GROMACS .gro file of C-alpha atoms in nm:
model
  241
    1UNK     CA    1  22.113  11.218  14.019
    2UNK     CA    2  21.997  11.287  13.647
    3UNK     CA    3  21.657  11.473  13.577
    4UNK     CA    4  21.488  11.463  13.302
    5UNK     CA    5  21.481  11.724  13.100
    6UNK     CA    6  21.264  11.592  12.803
    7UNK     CA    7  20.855  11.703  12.744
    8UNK     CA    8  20.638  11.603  12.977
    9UNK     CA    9  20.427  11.267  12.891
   10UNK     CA   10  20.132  11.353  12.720
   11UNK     CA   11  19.791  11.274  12.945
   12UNK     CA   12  19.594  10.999  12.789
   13UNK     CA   13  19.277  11.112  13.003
   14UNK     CA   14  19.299  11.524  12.824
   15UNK     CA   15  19.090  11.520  12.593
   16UNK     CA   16  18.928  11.802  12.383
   17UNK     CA   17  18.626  11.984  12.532
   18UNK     CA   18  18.303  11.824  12.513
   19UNK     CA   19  18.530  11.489  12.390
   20UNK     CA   20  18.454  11.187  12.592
   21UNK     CA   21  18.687  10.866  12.562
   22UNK     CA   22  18.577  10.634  12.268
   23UNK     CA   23  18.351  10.867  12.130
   24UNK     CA   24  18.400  11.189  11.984
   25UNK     CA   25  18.160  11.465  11.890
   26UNK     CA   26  18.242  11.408  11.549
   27UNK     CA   27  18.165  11.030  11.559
   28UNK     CA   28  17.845  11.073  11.775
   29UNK     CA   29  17.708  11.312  11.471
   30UNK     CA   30  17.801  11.045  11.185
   31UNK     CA   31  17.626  10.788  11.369
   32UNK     CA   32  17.337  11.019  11.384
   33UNK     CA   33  17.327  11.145  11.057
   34UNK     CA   34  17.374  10.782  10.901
   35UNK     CA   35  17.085  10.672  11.110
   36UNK     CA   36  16.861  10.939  10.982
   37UNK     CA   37  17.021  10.892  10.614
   38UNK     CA   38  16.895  10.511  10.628
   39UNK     CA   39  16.558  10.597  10.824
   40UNK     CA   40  16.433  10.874  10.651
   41UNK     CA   41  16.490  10.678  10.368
   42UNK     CA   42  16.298  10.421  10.439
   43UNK     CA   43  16.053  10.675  10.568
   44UNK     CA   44  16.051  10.843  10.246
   45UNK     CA   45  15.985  10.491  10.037
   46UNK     CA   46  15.671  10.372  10.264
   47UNK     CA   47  15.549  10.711  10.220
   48UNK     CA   48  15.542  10.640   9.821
   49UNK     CA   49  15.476  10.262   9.866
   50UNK     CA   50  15.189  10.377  10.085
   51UNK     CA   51  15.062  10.581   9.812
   52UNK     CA   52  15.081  10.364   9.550
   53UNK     CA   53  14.887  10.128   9.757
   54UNK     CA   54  14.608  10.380   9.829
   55UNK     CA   55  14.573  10.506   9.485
   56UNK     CA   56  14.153  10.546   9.472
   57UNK     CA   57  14.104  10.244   9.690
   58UNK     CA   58  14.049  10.427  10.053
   59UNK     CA   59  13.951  10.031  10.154
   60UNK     CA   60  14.345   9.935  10.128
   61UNK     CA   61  14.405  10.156  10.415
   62UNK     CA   62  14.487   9.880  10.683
   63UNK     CA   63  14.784   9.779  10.447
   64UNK     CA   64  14.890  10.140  10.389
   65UNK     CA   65  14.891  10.168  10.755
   66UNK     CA   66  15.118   9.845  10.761
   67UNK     CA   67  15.382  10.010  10.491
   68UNK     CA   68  15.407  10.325  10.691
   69UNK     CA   69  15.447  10.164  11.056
   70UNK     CA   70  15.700   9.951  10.853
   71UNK     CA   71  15.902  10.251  10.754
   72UNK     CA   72  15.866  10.420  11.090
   73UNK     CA   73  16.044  10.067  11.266
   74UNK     CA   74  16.305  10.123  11.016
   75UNK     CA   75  16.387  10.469  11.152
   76UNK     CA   76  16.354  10.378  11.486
   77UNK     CA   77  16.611  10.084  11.437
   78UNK     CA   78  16.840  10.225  11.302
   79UNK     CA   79  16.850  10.518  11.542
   80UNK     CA   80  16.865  10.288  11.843
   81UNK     CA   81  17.135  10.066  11.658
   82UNK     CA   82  17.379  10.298  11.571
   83UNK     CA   83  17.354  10.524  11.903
   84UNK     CA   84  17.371  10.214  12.102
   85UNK     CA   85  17.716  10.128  11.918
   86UNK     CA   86  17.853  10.440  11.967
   87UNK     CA   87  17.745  10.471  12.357
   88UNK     CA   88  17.868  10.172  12.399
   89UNK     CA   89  18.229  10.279  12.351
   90UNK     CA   90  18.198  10.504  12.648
   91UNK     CA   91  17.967  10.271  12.850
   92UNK     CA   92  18.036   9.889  12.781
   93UNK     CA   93  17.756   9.805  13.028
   94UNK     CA   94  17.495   9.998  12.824
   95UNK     CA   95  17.202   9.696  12.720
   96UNK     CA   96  17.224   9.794  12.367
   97UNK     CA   97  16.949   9.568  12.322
   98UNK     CA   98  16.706   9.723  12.578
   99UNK     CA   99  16.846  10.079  12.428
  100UNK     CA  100  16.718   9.986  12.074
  101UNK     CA  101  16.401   9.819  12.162
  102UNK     CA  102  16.293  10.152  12.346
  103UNK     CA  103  16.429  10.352  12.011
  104UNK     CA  104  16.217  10.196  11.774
  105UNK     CA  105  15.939  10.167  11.928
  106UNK     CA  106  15.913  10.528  12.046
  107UNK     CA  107  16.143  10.702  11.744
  108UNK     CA  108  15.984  10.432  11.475
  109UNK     CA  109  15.583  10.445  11.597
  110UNK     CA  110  15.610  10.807  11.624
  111UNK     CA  111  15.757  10.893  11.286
  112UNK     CA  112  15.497  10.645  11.181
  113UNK     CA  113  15.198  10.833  11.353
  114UNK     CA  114  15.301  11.158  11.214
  115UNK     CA  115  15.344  11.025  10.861
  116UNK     CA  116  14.945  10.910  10.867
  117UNK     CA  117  14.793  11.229  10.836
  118UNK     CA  118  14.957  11.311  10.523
  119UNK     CA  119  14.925  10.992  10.375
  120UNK     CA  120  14.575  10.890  10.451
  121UNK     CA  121  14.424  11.263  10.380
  122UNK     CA  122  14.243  11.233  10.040
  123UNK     CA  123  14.370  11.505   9.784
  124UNK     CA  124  14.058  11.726   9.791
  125UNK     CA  125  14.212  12.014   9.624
  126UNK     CA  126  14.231  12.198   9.949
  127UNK     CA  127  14.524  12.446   9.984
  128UNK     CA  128  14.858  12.256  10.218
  129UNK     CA  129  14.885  12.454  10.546
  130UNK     CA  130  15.149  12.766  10.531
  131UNK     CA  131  15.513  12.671  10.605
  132UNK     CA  132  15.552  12.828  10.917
  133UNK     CA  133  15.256  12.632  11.071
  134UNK     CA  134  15.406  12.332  10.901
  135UNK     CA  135  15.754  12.420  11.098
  136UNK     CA  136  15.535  12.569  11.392
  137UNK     CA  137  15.356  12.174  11.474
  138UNK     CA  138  15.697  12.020  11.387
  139UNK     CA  139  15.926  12.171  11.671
  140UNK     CA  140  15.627  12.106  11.925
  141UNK     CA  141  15.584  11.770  11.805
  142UNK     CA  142  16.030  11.717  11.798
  143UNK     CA  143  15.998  11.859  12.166
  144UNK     CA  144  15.689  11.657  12.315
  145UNK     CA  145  15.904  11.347  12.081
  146UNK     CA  146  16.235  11.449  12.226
  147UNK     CA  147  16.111  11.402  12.583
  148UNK     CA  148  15.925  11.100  12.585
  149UNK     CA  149  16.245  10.972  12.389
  150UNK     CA  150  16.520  11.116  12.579
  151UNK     CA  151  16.312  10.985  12.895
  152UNK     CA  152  16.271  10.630  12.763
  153UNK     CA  153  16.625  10.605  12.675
  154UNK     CA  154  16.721  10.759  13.045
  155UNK     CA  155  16.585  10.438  13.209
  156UNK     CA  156  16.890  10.241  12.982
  157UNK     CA  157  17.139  10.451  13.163
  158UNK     CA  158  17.040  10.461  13.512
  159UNK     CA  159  17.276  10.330  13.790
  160UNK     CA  160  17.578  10.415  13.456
  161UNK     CA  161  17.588  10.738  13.508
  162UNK     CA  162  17.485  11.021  13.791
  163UNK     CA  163  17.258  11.217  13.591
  164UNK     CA  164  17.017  11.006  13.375
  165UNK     CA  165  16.762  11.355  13.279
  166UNK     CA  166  17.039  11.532  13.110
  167UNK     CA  167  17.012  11.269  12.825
  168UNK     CA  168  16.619  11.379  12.845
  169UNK     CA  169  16.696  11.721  12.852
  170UNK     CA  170  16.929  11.711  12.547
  171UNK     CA  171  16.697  11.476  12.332
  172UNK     CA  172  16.413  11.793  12.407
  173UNK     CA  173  16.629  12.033  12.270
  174UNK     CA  174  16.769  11.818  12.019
  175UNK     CA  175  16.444  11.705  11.823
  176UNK     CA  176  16.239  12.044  11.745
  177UNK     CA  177  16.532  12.143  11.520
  178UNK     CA  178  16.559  11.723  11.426
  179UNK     CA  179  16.209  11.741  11.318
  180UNK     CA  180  16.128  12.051  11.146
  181UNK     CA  181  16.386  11.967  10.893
  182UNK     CA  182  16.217  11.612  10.839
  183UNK     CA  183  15.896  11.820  10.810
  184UNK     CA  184  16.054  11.994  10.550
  185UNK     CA  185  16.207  11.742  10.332
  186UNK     CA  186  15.844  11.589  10.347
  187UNK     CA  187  15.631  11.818  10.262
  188UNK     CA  188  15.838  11.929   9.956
  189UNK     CA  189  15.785  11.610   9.701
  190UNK     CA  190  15.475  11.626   9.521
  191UNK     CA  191  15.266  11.297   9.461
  192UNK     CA  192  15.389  11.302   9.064
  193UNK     CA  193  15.804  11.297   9.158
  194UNK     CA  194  15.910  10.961   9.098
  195UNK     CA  195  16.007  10.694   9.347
  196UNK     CA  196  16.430  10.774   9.334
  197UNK     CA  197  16.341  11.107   9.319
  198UNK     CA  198  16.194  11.068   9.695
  199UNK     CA  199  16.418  10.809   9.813
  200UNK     CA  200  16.698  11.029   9.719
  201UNK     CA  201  16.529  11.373   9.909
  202UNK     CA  202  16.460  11.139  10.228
  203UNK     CA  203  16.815  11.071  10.219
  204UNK     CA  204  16.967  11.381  10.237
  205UNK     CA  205  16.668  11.504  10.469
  206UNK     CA  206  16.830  11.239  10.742
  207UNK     CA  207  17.133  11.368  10.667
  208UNK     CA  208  17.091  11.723  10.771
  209UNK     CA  209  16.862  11.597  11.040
  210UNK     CA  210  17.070  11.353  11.183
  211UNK     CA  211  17.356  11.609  11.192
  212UNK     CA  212  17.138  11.824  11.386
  213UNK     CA  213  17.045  11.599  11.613
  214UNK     CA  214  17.388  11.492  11.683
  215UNK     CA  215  17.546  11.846  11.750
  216UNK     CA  216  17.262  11.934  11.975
  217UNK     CA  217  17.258  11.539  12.168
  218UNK     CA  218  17.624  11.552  12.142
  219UNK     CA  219  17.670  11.797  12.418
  220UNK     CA  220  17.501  11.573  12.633
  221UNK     CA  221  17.684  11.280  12.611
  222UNK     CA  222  17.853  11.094  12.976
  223UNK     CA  223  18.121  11.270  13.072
  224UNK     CA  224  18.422  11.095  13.276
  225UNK     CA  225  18.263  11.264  13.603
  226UNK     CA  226  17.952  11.101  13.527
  227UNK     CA  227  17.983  10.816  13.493
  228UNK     CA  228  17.932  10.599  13.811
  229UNK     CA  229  18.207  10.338  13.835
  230UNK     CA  230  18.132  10.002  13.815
  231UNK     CA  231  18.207   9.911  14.197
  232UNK     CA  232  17.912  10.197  14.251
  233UNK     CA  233  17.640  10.127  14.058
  234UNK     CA  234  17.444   9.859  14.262
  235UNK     CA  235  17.384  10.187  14.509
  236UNK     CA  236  17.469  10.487  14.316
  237UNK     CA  237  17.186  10.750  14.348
  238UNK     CA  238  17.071  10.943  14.046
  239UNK     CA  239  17.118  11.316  14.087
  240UNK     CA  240  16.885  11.588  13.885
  241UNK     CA  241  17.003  11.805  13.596
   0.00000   0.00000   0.00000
């Protein structure tokens, strides 16, 4: 009887650590930094838009409002669009539609809500709060953000995989970080830069966001051992962090 003598077949299923099949680390943070690129964007131009609107008229306030909800949607959409592709290469029976729905409205309305204050606060010559309280309220606002999230997009993925509030735990660790870069990138423009000139800072504001966001998220992506097969899932019990 002949043996074989060659190298051993490689194993489709070994994969790098923290690599789960369809979806990389590396692809989970481009998805996440393009979805911040094209949000904070947006973001960026309602702010400016909303301005422009304002101008001395505090009475065009309802339509300011409009512009920066508008902007905030955009975030939110693309968010939930992009991370609902990408999950969906390692869950096919993710509802990507559900998933995105619950994105915008809590990613969008939130960025939205945050953007009012600095918006709709007449210029009164008062001095603009010191950085680290700036960075301070933006990691408690990414964490409070990152929970309601994470827990919002958890009741997508229940009966997929075995431990739903891992996806809420990583979303709370992943925003603070997230979001005091965004705070950064906007609080930096004054009112006199010009429109590109804030369109362009939004966009690489999502990008560095996004990447963060991604790195930290990443690591909390379905593994193969959690995800409940598809025989299972009509029963399957959910199982804590």
């Amino acid at each position: 009887m002949m043996t074989r003598t060659g190298p051993a077949p490689s194993n489709p299923d070994h994969r790098s650590q923290g690599e789960v099949r369809g979806l990389s680390p590396g692809r989970w943070i481009v998805l996440c930094a393009g979805a911040e690129a094209i949000g904070m964007t947006a973001a960026a131009l309602a702010a400016k838009l909303a301005q422009h609107v304002l101008g001395d008229d505090r009475q065009a306030t309802t339509l300011a409002l409009a512009v920066l909800v508008a902007g905030g949607l955009v975030e939110g959409g693309a968010l939930g669009a992009l991370q609902a592709s990408g999950l969906r290469r390692r869950l096919p029976q993710l509802n990507a539609r559900r998933w995105l729905w619950v994105t915008t409205a809590v990613a969008g309305l939130g960025w939205a809500v945050a953007s009012v204050p600095g918006v709709l606060t007449p210029d009164d010559g008062a001095p603009e709060p010191a950085l680290p309280l700036v960075l301070a309220g933006a990691l408690a606002l990414g964490a409070v953000m990152g929970a309601i999230l994470g827990a919002a997009q958890a009741t997508t993925l229940r009966r997929l995989v075995r431990r739903p509030a891992r996806w809420v735990l990583g979303n709370t660790l992943g925003w603070p970080p997230t979001m005091a870069v965004i705070f950064l990138g906007a609080t930096t423009p004054e009112s006199t830069w010009s429109t590109p000139s804030v369109a362009a800072l939004g966009t690489v504001t999502g990008l560095v966001a996004g990447t963060a966001l991604g790195v930290v998220t990443g690591r909390f992506l379905p593994g193969d051992d959690d995800i409940v097969p598809a025989h299972a899932r009509s029963s399957a019990p959910t199982r804590p962090m």
